[in-house]
CSV table of C-alpha atoms in Angstrom, one decimal:
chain,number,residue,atom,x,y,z
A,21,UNK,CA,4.5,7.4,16.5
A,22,UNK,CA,4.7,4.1,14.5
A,23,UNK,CA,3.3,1.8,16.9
A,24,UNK,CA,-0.5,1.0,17.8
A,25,UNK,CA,-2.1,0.6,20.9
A,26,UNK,CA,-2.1,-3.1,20.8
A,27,UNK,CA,1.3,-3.3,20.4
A,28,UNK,CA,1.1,-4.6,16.2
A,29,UNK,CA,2.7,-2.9,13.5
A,30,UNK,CA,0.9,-0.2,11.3
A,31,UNK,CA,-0.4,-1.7,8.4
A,32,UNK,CA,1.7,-0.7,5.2
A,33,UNK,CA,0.7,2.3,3.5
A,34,UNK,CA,1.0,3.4,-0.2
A,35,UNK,CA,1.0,1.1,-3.3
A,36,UNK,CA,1.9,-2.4,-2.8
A,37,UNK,CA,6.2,-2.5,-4.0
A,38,UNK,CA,5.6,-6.7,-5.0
A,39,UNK,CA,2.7,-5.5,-7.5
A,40,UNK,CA,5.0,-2.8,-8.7
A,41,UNK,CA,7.6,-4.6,-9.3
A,42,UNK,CA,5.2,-7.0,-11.3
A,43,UNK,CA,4.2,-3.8,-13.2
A,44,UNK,CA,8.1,-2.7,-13.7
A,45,UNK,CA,8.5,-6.5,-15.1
A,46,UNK,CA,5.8,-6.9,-17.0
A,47,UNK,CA,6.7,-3.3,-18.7
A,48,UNK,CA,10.3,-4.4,-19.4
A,49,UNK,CA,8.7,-7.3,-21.6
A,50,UNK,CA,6.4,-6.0,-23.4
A,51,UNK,CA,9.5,-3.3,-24.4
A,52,UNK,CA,11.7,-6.1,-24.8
A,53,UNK,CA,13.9,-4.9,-22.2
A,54,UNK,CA,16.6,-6.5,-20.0
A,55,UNK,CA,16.8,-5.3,-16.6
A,56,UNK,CA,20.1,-3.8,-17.5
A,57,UNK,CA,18.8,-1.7,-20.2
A,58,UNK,CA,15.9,-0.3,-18.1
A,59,UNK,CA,19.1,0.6,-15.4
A,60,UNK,CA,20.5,2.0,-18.5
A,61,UNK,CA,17.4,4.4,-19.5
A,62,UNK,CA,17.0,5.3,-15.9
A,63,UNK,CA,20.3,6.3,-15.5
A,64,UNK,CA,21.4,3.8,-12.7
A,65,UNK,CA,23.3,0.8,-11.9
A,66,UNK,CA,21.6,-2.8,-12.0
A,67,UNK,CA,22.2,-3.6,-8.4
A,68,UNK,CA,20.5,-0.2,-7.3
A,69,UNK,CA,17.4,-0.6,-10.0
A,70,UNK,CA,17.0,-4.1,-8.0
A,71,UNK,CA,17.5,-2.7,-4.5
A,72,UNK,CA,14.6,0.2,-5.5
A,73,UNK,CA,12.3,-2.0,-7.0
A,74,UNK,CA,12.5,-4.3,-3.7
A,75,UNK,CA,12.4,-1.3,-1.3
A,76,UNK,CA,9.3,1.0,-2.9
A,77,UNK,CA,8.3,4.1,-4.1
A,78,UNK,CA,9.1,5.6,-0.1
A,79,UNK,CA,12.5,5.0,-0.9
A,80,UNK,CA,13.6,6.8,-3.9
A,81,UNK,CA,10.6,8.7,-5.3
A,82,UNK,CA,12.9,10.6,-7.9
A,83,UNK,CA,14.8,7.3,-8.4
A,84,UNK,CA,10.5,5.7,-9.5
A,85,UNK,CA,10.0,8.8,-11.9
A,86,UNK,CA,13.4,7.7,-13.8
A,87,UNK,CA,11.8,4.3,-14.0
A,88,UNK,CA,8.1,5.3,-15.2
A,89,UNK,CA,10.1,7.6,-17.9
A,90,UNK,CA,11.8,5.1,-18.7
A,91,UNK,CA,9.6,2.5,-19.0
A,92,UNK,CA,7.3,5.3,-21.3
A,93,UNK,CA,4.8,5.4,-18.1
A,94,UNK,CA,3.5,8.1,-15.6
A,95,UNK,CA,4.7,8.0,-12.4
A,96,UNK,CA,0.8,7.0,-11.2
A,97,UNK,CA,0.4,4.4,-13.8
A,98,UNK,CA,3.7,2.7,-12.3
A,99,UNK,CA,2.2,3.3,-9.2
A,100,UNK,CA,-1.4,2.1,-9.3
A,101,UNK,CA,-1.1,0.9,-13.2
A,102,UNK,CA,-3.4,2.2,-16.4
A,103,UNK,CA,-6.8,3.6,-15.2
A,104,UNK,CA,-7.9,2.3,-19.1
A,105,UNK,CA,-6.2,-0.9,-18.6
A,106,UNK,CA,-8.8,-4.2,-19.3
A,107,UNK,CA,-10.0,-6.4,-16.4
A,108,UNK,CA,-8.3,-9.1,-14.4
A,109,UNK,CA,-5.0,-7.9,-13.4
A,110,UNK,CA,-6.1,-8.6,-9.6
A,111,UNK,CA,-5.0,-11.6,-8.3
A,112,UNK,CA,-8.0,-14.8,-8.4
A,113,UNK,CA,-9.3,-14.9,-4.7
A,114,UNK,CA,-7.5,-17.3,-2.2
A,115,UNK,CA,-11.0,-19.2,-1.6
A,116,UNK,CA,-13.3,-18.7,-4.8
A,117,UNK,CA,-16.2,-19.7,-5.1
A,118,UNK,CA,-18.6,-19.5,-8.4
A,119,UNK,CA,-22.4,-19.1,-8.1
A,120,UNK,CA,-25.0,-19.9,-10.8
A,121,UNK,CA,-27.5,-16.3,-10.8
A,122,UNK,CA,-31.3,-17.0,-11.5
A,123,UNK,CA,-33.3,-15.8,-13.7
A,124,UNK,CA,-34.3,-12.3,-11.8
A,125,UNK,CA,-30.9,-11.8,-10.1
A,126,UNK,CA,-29.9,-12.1,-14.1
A,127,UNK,CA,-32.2,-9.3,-14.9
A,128,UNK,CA,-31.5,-7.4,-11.8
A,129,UNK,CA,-28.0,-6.8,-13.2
A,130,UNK,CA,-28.7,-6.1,-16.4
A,131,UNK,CA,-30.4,-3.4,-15.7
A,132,UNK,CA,-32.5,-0.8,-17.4
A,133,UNK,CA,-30.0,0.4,-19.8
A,134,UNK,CA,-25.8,0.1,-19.8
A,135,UNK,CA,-23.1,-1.6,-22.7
A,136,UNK,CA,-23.1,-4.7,-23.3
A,137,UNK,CA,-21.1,-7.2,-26.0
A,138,UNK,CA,-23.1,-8.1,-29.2
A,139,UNK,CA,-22.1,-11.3,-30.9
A,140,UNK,CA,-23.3,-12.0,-34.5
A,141,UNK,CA,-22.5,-14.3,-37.4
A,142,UNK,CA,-20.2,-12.8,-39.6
A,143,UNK,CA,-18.3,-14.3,-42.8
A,144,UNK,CA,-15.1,-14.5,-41.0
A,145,UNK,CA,-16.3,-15.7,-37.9
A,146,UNK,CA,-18.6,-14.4,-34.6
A,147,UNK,CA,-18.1,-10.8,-34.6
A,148,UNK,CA,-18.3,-9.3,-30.9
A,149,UNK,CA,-19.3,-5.6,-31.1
A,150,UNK,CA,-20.1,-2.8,-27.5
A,151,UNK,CA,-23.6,-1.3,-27.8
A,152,UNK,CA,-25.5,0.9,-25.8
A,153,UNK,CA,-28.8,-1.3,-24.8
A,154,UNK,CA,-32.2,-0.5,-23.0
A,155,UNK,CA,-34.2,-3.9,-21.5
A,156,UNK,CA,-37.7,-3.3,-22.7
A,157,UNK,CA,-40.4,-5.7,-21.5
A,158,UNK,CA,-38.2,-9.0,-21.0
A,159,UNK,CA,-36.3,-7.8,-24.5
A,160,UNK,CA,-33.1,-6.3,-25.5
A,161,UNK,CA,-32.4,-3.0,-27.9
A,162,UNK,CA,-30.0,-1.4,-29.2
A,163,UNK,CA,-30.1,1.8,-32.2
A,164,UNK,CA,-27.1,1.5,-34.6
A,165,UNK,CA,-26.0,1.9,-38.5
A,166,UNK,CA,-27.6,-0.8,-40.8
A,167,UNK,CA,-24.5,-1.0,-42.7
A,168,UNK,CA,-22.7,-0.9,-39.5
A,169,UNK,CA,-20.5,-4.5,-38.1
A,170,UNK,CA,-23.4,-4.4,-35.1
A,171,UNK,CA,-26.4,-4.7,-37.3
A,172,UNK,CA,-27.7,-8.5,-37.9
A,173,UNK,CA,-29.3,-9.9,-40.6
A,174,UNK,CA,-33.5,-10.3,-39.6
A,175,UNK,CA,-33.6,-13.5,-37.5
A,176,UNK,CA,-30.0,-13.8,-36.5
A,177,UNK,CA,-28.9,-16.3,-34.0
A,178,UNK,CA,-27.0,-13.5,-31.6
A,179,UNK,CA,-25.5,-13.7,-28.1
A,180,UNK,CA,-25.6,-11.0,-25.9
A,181,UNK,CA,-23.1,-10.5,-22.7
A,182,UNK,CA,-23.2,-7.8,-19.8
A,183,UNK,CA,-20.8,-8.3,-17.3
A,184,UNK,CA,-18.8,-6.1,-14.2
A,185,UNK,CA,-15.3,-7.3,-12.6
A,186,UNK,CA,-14.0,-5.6,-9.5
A,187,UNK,CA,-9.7,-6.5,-9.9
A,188,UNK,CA,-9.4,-5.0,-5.9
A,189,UNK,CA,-12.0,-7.2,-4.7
A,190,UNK,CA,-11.5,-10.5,-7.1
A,191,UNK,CA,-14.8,-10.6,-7.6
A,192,UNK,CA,-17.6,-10.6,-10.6
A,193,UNK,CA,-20.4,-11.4,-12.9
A,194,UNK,CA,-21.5,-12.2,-16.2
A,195,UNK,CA,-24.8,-12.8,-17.0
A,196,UNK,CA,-25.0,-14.1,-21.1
A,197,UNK,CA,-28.5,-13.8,-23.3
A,198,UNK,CA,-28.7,-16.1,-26.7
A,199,UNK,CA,-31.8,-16.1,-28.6
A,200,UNK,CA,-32.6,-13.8,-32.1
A,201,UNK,CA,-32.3,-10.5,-33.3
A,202,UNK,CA,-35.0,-8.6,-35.4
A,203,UNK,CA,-35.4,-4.9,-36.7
A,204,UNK,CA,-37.8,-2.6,-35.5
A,205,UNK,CA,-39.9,-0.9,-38.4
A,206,UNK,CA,-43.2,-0.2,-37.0
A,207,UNK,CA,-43.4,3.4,-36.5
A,208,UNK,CA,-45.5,3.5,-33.4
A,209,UNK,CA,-42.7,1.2,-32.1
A,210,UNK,CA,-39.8,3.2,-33.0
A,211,UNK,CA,-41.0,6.4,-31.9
A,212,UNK,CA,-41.6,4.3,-28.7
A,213,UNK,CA,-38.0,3.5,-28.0
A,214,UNK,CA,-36.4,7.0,-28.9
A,215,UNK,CA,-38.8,8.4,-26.1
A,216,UNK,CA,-37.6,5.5,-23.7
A,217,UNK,CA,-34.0,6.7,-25.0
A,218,UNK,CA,-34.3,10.1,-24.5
A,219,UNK,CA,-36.1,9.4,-21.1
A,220,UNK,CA,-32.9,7.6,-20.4
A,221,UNK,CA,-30.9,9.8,-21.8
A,222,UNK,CA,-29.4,6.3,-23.7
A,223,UNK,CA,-27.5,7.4,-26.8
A,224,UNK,CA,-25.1,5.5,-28.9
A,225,UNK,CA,-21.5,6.8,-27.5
A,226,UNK,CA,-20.6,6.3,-30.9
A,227,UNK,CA,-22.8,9.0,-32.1
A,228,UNK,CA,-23.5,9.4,-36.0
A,229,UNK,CA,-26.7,8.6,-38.0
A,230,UNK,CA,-27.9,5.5,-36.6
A,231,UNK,CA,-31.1,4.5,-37.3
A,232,UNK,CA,-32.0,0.8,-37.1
A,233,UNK,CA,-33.4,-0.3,-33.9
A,234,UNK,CA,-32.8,-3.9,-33.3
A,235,UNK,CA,-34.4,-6.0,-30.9
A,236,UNK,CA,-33.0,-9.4,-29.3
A,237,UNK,CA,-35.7,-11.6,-28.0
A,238,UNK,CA,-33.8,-13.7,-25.5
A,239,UNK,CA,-34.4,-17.8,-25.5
A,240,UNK,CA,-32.0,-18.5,-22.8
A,241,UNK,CA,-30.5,-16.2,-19.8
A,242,UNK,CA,-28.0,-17.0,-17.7
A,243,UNK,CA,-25.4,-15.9,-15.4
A,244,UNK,CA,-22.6,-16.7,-12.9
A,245,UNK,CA,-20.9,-14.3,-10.1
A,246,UNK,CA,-17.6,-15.3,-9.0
A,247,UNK,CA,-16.0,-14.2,-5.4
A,248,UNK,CA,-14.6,-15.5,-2.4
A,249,UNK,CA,-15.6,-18.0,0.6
A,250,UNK,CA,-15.2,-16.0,3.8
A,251,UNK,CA,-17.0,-14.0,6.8
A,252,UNK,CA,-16.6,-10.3,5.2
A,253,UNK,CA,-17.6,-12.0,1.8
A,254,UNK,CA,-21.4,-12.6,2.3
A,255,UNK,CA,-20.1,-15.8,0.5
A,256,UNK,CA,-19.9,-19.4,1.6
A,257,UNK,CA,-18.8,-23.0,0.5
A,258,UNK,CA,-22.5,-24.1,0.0
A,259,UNK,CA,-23.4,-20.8,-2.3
């Protein structure tokens, strides 16, 4: 039975066909593809590419895994797109609404340990490098190579930027550090932060022989969250 109770339609189910066929479009031009060629590598005439596109997956299946070959994709990455793709290919929320984080909420999402973005001078310009951090006593620190592209120079002006975005809700944060970076070389101190790493179990994903600690001391935290003004939000216009 396809009706409900109340008499209203079922909602739709399955993968949305409009954000497919942005995905489909998208696809052909990044390949540099017309939409006749695409028919052409999927083995089917223009007019019936257009009607499956418009229609869905429910229509054709067989006809979607001729596309997503075509196209050099999956059928699930047609479908739902790249699991590994970057943030931000949701659509921005029909009401946003951006809010300035305090001081602890900042904190709060940074967390004990995660990966953050490292930005340091470099001689062709700020050089943004992924680290695995631990917060340690209002501080930042990270183990990596000293020879390595994320190890400043001793008192370094650096920036330092954890952030999460959620593309199904349109929502997010980002909270940004600035201040200076030092080395750790006390040996007390070290030995201090490996056990607070292995307690963690916090190693460098890169793995290899990487033995400078480096510590930012923050001189300025801040942070924004970004969502949407409405009653299943918890947001509103005067947040």
């Amino acid at each position: 039975m396809n009706s409900r109770t109340d008499g209203s339609a079922p909602p739709p189910s399955g993968p949305d066909p409009a954000h497919i066929a942005r995905r489909i479009a998208e696809r052909r031009n990044r390949l540099d593809l017309t939409e006749d060629d695409l028919a052409t590598r999927a083995g089917m005439a223009p007019s019936y590419l257009r009607h499956l596109v418009q229609a869905g997956p429910d229509f054709d299946r067989a006809g979607f895994l001729r596309i997503a070959a075509a196209l050099g994709l999956s059928y699930p990455e047609l479908l739902e797109g790249r699991s590994d793709r970057p943030p931000g290919h949701g659509g921005a929320p029909t009401h946003p609404v951006l809010v300035h984080l305090s001081d602890e909420e900042c904190w709060d999402r940074i967390g004990a340990r995660g990966v953050g973005r490292i930005a340091l001078p470099a001689r062709t310009g700020p050089m943004v490098v992924p680290v695995n951090y631990l917060a340690d006593a209002g501080t930042l620190v990270y183990r990596t190579d000293p020879h390595g592209a994320a190890a400043p120079e001793p008192g370094a002006a650096v920036s330092f930027q954890v952030d999460r975005v959620d593309d199904r809700l349109t929502r997010g944060w980002s909270v940004l550090v600035t201040g200076t970076a030092d080395h750790v070389h006390d040996p007390a101190e070290v030995e201090r932060l490996q056990q607070l790493e292995t307690a963690y179990g916090t190693l460098p994903w890169a793995g290899g022989e990487r033995p400078l600690w480096v510590r930012i001391t923050p001189e300025q935290v801040t942070g924004r969250r970004i969502g949407a003004v409405g009653p299943d939000t918890g947001l509103s216009a005067q947040a």
